[in-house]
Short mmCIF file of C-alpha atoms in Angstrom, two decimals:
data_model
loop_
_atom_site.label_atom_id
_atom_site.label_comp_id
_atom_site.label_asym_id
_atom_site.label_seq_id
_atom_site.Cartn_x
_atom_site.Cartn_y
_atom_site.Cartn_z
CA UNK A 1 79.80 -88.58 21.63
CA UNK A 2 83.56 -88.22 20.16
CA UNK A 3 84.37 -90.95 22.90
CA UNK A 4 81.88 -93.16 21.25
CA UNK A 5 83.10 -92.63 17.91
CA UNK A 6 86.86 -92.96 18.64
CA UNK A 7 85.79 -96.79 20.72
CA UNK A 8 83.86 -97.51 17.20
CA UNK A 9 86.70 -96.81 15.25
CA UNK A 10 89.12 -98.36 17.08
CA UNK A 11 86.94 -101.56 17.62
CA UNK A 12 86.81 -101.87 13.80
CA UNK A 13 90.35 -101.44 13.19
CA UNK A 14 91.17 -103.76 15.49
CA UNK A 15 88.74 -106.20 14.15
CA UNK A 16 91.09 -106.04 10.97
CA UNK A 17 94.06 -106.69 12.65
CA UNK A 18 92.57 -109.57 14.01
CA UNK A 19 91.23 -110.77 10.62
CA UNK A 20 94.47 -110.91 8.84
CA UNK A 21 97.08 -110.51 11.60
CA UNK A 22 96.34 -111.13 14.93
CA UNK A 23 94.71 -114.76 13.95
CA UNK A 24 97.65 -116.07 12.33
CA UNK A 25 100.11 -114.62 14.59
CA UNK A 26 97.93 -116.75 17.79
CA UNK A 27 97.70 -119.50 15.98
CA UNK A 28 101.55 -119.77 15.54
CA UNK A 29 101.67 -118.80 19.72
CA UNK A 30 99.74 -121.71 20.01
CA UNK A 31 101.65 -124.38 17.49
CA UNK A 32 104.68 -122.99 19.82
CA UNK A 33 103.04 -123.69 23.22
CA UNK A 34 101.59 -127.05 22.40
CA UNK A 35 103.38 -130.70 21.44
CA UNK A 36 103.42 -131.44 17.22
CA UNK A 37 101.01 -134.26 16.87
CA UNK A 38 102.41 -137.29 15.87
CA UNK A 39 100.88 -139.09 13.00
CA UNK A 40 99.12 -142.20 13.76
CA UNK A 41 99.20 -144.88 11.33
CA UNK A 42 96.97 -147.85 10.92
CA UNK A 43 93.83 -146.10 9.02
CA UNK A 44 92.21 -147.67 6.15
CA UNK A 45 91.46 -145.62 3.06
CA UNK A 46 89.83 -147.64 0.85
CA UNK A 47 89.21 -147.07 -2.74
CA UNK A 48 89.80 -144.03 -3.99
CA UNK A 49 87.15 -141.82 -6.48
CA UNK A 50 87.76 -138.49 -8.27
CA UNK A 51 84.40 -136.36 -8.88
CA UNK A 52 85.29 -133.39 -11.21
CA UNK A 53 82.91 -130.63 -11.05
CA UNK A 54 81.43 -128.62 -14.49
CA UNK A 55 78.99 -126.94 -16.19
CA UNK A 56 80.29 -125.43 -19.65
CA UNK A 57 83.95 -126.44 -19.49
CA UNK A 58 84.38 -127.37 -22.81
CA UNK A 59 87.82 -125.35 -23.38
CA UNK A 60 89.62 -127.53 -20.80
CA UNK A 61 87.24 -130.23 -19.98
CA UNK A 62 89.10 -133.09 -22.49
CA UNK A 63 92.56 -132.03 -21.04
CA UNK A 64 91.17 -132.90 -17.08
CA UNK A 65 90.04 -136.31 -18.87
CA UNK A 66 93.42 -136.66 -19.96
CA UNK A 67 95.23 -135.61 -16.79
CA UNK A 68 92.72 -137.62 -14.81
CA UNK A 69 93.45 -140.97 -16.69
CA UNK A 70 97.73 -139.94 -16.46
CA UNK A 71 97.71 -139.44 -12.56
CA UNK A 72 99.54 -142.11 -10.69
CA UNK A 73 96.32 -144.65 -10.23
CA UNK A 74 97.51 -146.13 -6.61
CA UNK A 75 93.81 -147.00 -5.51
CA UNK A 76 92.02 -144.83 -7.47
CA UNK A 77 88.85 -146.56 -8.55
CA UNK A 78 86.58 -144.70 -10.66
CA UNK A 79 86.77 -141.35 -12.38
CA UNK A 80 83.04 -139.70 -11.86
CA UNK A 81 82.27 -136.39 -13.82
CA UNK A 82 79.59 -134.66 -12.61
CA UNK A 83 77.66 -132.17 -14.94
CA UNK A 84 75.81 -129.73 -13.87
CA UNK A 85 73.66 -128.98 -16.99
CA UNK A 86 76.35 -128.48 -19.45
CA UNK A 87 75.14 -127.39 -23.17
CA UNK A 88 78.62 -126.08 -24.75
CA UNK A 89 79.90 -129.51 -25.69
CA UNK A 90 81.33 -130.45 -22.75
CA UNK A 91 78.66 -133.16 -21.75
CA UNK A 92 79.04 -134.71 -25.53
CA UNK A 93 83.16 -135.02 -24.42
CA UNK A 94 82.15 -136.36 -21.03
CA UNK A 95 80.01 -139.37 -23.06
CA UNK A 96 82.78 -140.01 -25.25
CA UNK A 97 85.05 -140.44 -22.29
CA UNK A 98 82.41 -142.68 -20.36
CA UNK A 99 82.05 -144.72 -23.61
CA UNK A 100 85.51 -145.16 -24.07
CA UNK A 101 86.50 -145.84 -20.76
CA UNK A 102 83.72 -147.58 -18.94
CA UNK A 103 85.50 -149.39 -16.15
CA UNK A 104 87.07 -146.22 -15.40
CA UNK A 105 84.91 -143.06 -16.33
CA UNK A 106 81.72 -142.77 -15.82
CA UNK A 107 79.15 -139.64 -16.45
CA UNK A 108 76.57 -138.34 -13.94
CA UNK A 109 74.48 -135.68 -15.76
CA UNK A 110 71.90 -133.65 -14.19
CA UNK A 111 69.97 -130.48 -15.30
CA UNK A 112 71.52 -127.35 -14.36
CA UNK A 113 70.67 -126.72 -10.36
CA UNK A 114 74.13 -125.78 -8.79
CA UNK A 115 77.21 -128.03 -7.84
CA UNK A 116 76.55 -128.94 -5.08
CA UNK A 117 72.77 -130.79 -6.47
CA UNK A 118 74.86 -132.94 -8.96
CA UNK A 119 77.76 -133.97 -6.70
CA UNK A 120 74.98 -135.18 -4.37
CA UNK A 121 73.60 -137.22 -7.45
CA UNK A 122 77.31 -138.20 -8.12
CA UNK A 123 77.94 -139.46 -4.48
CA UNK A 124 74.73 -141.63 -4.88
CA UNK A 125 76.66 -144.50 -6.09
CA UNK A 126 79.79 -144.50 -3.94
CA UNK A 127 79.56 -146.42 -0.87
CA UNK A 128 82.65 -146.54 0.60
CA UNK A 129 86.70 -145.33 0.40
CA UNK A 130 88.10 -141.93 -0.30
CA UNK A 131 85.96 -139.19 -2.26
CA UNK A 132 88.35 -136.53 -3.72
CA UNK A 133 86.82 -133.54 -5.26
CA UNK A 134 88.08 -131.43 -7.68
CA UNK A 135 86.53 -128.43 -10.26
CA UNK A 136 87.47 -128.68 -14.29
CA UNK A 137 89.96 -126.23 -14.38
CA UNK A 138 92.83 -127.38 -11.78
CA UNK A 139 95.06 -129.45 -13.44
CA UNK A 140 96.67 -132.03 -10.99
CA UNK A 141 100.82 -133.57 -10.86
CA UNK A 142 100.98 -136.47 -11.59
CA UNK A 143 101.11 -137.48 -7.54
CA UNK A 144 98.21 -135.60 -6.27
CA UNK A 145 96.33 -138.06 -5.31
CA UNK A 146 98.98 -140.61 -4.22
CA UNK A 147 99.82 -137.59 -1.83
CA UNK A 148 96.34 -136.45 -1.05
CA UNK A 149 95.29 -139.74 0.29
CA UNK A 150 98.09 -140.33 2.58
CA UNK A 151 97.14 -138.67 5.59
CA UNK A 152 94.09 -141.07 5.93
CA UNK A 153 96.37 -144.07 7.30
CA UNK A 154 96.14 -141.58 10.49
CA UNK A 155 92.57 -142.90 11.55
CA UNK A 156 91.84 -139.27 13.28
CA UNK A 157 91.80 -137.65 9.68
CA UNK A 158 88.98 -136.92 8.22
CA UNK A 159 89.31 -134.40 5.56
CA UNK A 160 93.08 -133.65 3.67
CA UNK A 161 92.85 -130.26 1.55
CA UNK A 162 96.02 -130.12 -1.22
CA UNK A 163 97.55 -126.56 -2.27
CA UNK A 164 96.96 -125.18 -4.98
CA UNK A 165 99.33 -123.69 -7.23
CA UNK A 166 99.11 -120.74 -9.83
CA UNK A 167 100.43 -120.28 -13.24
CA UNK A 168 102.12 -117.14 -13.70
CA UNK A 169 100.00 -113.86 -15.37
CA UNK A 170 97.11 -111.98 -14.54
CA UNK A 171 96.78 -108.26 -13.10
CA UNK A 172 95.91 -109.07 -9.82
CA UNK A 173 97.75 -110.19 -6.75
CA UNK A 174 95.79 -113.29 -6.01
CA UNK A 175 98.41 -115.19 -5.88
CA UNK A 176 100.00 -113.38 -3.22
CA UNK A 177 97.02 -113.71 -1.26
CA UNK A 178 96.66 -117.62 -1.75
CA UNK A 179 100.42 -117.80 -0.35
CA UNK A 180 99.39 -116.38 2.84
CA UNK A 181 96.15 -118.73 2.84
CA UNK A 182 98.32 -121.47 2.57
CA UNK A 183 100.59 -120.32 5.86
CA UNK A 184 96.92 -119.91 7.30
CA UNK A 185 96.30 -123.27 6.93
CA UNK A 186 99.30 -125.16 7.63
CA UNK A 187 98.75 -123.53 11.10
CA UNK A 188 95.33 -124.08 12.00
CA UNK A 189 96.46 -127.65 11.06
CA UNK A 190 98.87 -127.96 13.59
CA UNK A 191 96.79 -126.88 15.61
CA UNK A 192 94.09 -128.93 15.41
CA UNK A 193 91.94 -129.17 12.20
CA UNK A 194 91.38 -126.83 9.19
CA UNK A 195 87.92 -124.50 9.16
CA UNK A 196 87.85 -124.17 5.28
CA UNK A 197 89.41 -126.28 2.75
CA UNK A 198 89.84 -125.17 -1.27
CA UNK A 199 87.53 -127.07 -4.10
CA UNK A 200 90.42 -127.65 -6.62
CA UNK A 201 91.48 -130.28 -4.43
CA UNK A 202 89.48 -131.43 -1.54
CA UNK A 203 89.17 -135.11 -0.07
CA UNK A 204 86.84 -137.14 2.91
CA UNK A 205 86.06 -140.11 3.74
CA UNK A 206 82.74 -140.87 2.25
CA UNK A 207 80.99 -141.73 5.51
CA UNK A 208 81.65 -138.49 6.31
CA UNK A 209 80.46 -136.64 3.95
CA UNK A 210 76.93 -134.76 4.40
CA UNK A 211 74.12 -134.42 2.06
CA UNK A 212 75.81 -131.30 0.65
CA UNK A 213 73.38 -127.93 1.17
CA UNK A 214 72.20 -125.99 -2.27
CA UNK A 215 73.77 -122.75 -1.26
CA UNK A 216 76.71 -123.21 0.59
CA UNK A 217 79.97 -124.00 -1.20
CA UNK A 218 81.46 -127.81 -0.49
CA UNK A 219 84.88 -126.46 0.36
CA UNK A 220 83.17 -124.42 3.00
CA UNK A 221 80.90 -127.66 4.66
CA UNK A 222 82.98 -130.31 4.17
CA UNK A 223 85.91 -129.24 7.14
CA UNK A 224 83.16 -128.53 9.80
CA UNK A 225 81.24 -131.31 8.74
CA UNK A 226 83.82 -133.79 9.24
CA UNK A 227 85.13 -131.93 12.51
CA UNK A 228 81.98 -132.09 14.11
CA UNK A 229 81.82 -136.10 13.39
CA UNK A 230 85.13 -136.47 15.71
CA UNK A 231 87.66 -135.95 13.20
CA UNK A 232 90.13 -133.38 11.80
CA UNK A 233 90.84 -131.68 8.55
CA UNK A 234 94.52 -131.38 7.78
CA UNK A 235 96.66 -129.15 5.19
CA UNK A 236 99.10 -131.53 2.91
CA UNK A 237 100.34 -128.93 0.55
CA UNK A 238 102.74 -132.45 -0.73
CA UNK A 239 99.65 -132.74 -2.75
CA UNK A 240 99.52 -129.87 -5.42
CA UNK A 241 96.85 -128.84 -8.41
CA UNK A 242 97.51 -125.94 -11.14
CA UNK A 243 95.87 -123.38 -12.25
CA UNK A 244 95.48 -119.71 -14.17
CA UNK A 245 94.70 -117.00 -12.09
CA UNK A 246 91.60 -114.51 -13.10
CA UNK A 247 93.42 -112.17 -16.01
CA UNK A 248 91.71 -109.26 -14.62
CA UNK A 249 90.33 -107.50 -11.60
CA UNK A 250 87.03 -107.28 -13.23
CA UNK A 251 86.94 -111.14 -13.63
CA UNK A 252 88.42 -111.62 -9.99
CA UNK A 253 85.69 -108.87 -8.72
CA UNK A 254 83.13 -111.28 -10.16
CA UNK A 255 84.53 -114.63 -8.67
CA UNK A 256 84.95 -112.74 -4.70
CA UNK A 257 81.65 -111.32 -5.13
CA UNK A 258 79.90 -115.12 -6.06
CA UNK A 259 81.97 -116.54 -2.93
CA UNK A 260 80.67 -114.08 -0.47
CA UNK A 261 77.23 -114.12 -1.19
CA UNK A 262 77.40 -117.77 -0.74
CA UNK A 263 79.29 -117.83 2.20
CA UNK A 264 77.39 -114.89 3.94
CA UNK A 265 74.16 -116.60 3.03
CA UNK A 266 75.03 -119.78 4.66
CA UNK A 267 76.86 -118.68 8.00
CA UNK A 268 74.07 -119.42 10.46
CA UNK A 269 74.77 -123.21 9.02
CA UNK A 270 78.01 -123.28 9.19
CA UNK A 271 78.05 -122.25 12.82
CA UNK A 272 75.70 -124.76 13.16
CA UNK A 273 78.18 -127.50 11.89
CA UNK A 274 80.69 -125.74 13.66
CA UNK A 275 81.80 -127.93 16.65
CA UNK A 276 83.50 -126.08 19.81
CA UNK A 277 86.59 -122.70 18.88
CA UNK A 278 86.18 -123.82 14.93
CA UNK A 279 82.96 -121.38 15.51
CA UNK A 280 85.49 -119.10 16.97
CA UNK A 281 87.72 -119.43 14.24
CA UNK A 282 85.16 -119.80 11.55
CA UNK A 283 83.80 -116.14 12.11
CA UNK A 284 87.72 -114.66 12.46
CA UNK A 285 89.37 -116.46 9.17
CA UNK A 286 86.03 -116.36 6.51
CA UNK A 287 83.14 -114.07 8.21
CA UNK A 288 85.50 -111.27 9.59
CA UNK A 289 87.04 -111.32 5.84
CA UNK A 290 84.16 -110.99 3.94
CA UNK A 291 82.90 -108.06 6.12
CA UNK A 292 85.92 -106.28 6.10
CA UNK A 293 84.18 -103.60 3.41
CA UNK A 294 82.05 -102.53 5.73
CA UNK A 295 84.58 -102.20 8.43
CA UNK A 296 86.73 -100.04 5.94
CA UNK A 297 83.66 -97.76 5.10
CA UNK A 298 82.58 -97.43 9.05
CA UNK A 299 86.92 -96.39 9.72
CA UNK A 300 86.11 -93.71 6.80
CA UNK A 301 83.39 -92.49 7.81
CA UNK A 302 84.76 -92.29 11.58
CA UNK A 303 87.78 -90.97 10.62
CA UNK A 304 86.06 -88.24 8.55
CA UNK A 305 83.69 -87.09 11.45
CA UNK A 306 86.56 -86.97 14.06
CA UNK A 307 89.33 -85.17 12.03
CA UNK A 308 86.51 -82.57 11.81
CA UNK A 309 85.35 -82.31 15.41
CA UNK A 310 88.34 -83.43 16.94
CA UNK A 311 91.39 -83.15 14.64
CA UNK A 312 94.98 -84.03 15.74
CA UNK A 313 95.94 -87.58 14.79
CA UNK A 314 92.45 -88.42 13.40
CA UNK A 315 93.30 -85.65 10.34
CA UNK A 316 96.58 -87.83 9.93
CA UNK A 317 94.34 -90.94 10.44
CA UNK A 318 92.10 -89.63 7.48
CA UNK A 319 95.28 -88.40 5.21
CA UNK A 320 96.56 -92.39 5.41
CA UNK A 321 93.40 -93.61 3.87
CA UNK A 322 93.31 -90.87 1.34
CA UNK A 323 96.16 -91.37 0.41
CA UNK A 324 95.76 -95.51 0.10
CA UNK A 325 92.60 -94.79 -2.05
CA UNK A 326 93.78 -92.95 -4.39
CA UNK A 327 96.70 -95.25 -4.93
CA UNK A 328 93.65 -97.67 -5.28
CA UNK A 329 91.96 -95.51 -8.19
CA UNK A 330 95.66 -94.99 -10.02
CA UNK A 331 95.83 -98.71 -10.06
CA UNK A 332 92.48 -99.20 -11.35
CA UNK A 333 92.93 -96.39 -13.83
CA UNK A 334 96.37 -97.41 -15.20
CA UNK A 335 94.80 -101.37 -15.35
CA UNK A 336 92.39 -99.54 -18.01
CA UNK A 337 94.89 -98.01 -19.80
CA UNK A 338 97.52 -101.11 -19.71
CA UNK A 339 99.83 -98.97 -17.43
CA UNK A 340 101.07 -100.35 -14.17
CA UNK A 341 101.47 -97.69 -11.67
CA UNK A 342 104.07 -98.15 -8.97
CA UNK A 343 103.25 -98.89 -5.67
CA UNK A 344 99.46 -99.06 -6.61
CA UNK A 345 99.25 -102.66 -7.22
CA UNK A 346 98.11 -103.51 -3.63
CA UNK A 347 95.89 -100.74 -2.74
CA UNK A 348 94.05 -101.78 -5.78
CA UNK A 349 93.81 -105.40 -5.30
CA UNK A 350 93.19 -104.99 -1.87
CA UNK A 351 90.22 -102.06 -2.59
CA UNK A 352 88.59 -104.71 -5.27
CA UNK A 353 88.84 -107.27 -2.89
CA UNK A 354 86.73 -106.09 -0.21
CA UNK A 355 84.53 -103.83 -2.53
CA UNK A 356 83.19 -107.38 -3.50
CA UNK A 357 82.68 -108.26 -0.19
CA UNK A 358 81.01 -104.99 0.12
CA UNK A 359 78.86 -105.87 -2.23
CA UNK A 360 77.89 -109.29 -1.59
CA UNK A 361 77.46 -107.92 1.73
CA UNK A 362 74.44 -105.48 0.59
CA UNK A 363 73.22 -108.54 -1.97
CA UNK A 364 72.84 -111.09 0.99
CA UNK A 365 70.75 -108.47 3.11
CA UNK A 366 68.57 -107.79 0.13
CA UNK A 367 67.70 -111.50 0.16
CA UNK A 368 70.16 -112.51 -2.97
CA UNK A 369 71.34 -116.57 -2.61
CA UNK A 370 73.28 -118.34 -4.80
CA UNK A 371 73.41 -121.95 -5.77
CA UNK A 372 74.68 -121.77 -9.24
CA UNK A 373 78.42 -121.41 -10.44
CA UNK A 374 80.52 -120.09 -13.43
CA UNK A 375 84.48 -119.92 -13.58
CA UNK A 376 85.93 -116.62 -14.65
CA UNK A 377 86.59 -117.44 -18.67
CA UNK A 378 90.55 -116.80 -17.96
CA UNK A 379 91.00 -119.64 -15.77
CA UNK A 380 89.18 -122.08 -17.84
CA UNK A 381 92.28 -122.98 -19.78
CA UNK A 382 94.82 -125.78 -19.88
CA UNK A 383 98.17 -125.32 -18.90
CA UNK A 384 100.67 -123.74 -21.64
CA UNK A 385 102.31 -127.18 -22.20
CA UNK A 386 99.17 -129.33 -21.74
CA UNK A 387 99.16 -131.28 -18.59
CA UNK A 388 100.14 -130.16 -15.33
CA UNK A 389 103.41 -129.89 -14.37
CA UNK A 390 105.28 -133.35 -13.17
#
C-alpha cells in the first residue's frame, strides 16, 4: 500500500512540473531542434472590423469609443459594439456613438445571454476581412491594430493574439504570471500554432471563425478552431492593449474561478476542435492548470499519510508544504490588515490561484455552467491619463 501511495504522489507532483515547467522547457527543446519558420508573404487581409465586448461598462465604455476612433485606421472598416444586455448607461453611450458616427460605429444590442450570443449576432453582418475582438476595458496603442493585422499577409495565419500589458497596482501577482504566459506563447508559436489566445486582443479571419458555443470562452475556441481549418495561431506581442489588474485577491479569486468553470465545462469540445498534439498541449497548458488544486490537496493528503506510516523524507516532504501554507495564510491575513508580509506574496497568490480552480473544479462536477460574464469592478477603469499609452 505505501508503494501505491508514494507512485500517487509522485505522479501528481510530477504532473505539476509538467504543467508549469516541464511544458515550456520542451517546447523551447523543440524551437532549438527545429528550423524558424520563415514568414510567407502574399496573404490578403481584407477589411478590418473591431467588435468590443460589454455588458455594464459604463465607467470606461466612452473612453474605448474614444480610443477606438484615435487608433491608426489602416483598413479598419467598421467599429461594431456588441452589448450584451447592458442597463447602467452604457447602451445609451453606445447609441450616441452609433448616431454620431454612422459610417463608422455601429451598435448591435441584444438581451443579456452571455458574450459569446451577442458577438454571434455582431458577426451576422460581416462577410469578409479581418475580425479583431476585444473586451471594454483594454485600452489599445495607438498601433494595435496596424500591428495585429500584419501577420495575415502570411497566408498560413489564421489567428494573431496581441499581449497584453498591465498598469501598475493591485495586491496580487498577476502580472507576474501573465509575463510567463506571454514566454508560453511566443514558444508554442514557434513552434507551430498557439492553443489559447487572450480576449483583450484577439483576431481571425472571418471565414474562420465558428458559430461561437454559449459556454465556452472565445479566446479559448477561436485558436483550435482555426488550427483545425489548416491554419495557425501566432503570438505578435508588437501588438499591445492596457489594462488594470484586479485590486484584490478577492476580486482576482472571483475572475479565476468564472474562467475555470467555463473552461472545465467545455473541455470535451475543445478536444473535439482540437486537431492532432494541440489536444496534447491543450490538456498540459489550460486543463493540467486548472486542476492543479486538486493535485495540491491529493500531495497533502499523501504526504500526510506517509510521513505517518513511513516517515523519513516524506515528514520533510510534509514540513515544505506547511511551511508554504502558512506563508499563504500570513499573506492573506496581512492583505486584510493592509500589511505586506515578506516572502508571503507568492504562496498567497499562488494558494488563491488554484483554490479557485479548486473550486470551479467541485462547481463543474455539481453540474454549474456558465455563459454569462462580469469584469472585476477594479479593472473597469480608464487609464490614469486617459487613453492608452502611445
Amino acid at each position: 500500500m505505501w508503494l501505491l501511495l508514494e507512485i500517487l504522489l509522485w505522479f501528481d507532483v510530477a504532473l505539476l512540473g509538467i504543467a508549469y515547467v516541464g511544458y515550456p522547457v520542451i517546447l523551447r527543446a523543440v524551437v532549438a531542434l527545429r528550423q524558424a519558420r520563415a514568414a510567407v508573404e502574399g496573404g490578403s487581409t481584407g477589411p478590418v472590423t473591431l467588435i468590443v465586448s460589454l455588458h455594464d461598462e459604463a465607467t470606461v465604455i466612452e473612453e474605448k469609443i474614444r480610443n477606438a476612433l484615435e487608433l491608426d485606421q489602416g483598413s479598419l472598416a467598421r467599429i461594431v459594439l456588441a452589448d450584451d444586455g447592458s442597463t447602467d448607461g452604457s447602451e445609451a453611450s453606445c447609441r450616441r456613438a452609433a448616431e454620431r458616427d454612422p459610417a463608422r460605429i455601429t451598435h448591435v444590442q441584444a438581451p443579456r445571454g452571455g458574450k459569446n450570443r451577442t458577438l454571434n449576432r455582431a458577426l451576422e453582418g460581416i462577410t469578409g476581412g479581418i475580425v479583431v475582438f476585444s473586451d471594454a476595458n483594454p485600452m489599445y496603442a495607438q498601433d494595435a491594430l496596424t500591428r495585429l493585422v500584419e501577420p495575415f499577409r502570411d497566408p498560413g495565419v489564421g489567428c494573431v493574439v496581441g499581449q497584453l500589458r498591465f498598469h501598475r497596482g493591485g495586491e496580487t501577482l498577476e502580472g507576474a504570471y501573465w509575463r510567463y504566459e506571454d514566454q508560453v506563447k511566443r514558444l508554442e508559436s514557434a513552434v507551430g500554432s498557439m492553443v489559447v489566445g487572450n480576449g483583450a486582443i484577439i483576431a481571425a479571419r472571418r471565414e474562420l471563425i465558428p458559430t461561437l458555443l454559449p459556454g465556452v470562452a472565445n479566446d479559448l475556441q477561436l485558436p483550435l478552431a482555426v488550427a483545425r481549418a489548416g491554419f495557425r495561431t501566432i503570438f505578435h506581442p508588437a501588438a499591445v492593449a492596457f489594462e488594470h489588474l484586479s485590486d484584490t485577491h478577492r476580486e482576482e479569486f472571483a475572475r479565476k474561478v468564472r474562467m475555470a468553470i467555463r473552461g472545465l465545462g467545455s473541455v470535451g469540445e475543445m478536444l473535439r476542435l482540437a486537431p492532432g498534439v494541440l489536444k496534447l498541449q491543450y490538456l498540459v497548458h489550460k486543463v493540467l492548470r486548472w486542476l492543479t488544486g486538486v493535485a495540491l490537496v491529493e500531495i497533502l493528503g499523501l504526504s500526510v499519510a506517509l510521513a505517518l506510516g513511513r516517515g523519513g523524507v516524506f515528514h520533510w516532504i510534509l514540513a515544505c508544504q506547511g511551511g508554504f501554507y502558512a506563508l499563504a495564510f500570513l499573506g492573506f491575513a496581512g492583505a486584510r490588515a493592509g500589511v505586506r508580509v515578506p516572502g508571503a506574496r507568492f504562496p498567497h497568490y499562488f494558494v488563491v490561484m488554484h483554490l479557485a480552480g479548486l473550486l470551479a473544479t467541485w462547481r463543474v462536477l455539481m453540474g454549474q455552467r456558465m455563459e454569462t460574464w462580469e469584469s472585476p469592478a477594479s479593472t473597469r477603469r480608464g487609464d490614469d491619463g486617459g487613453s492608452a499609452p502611445r
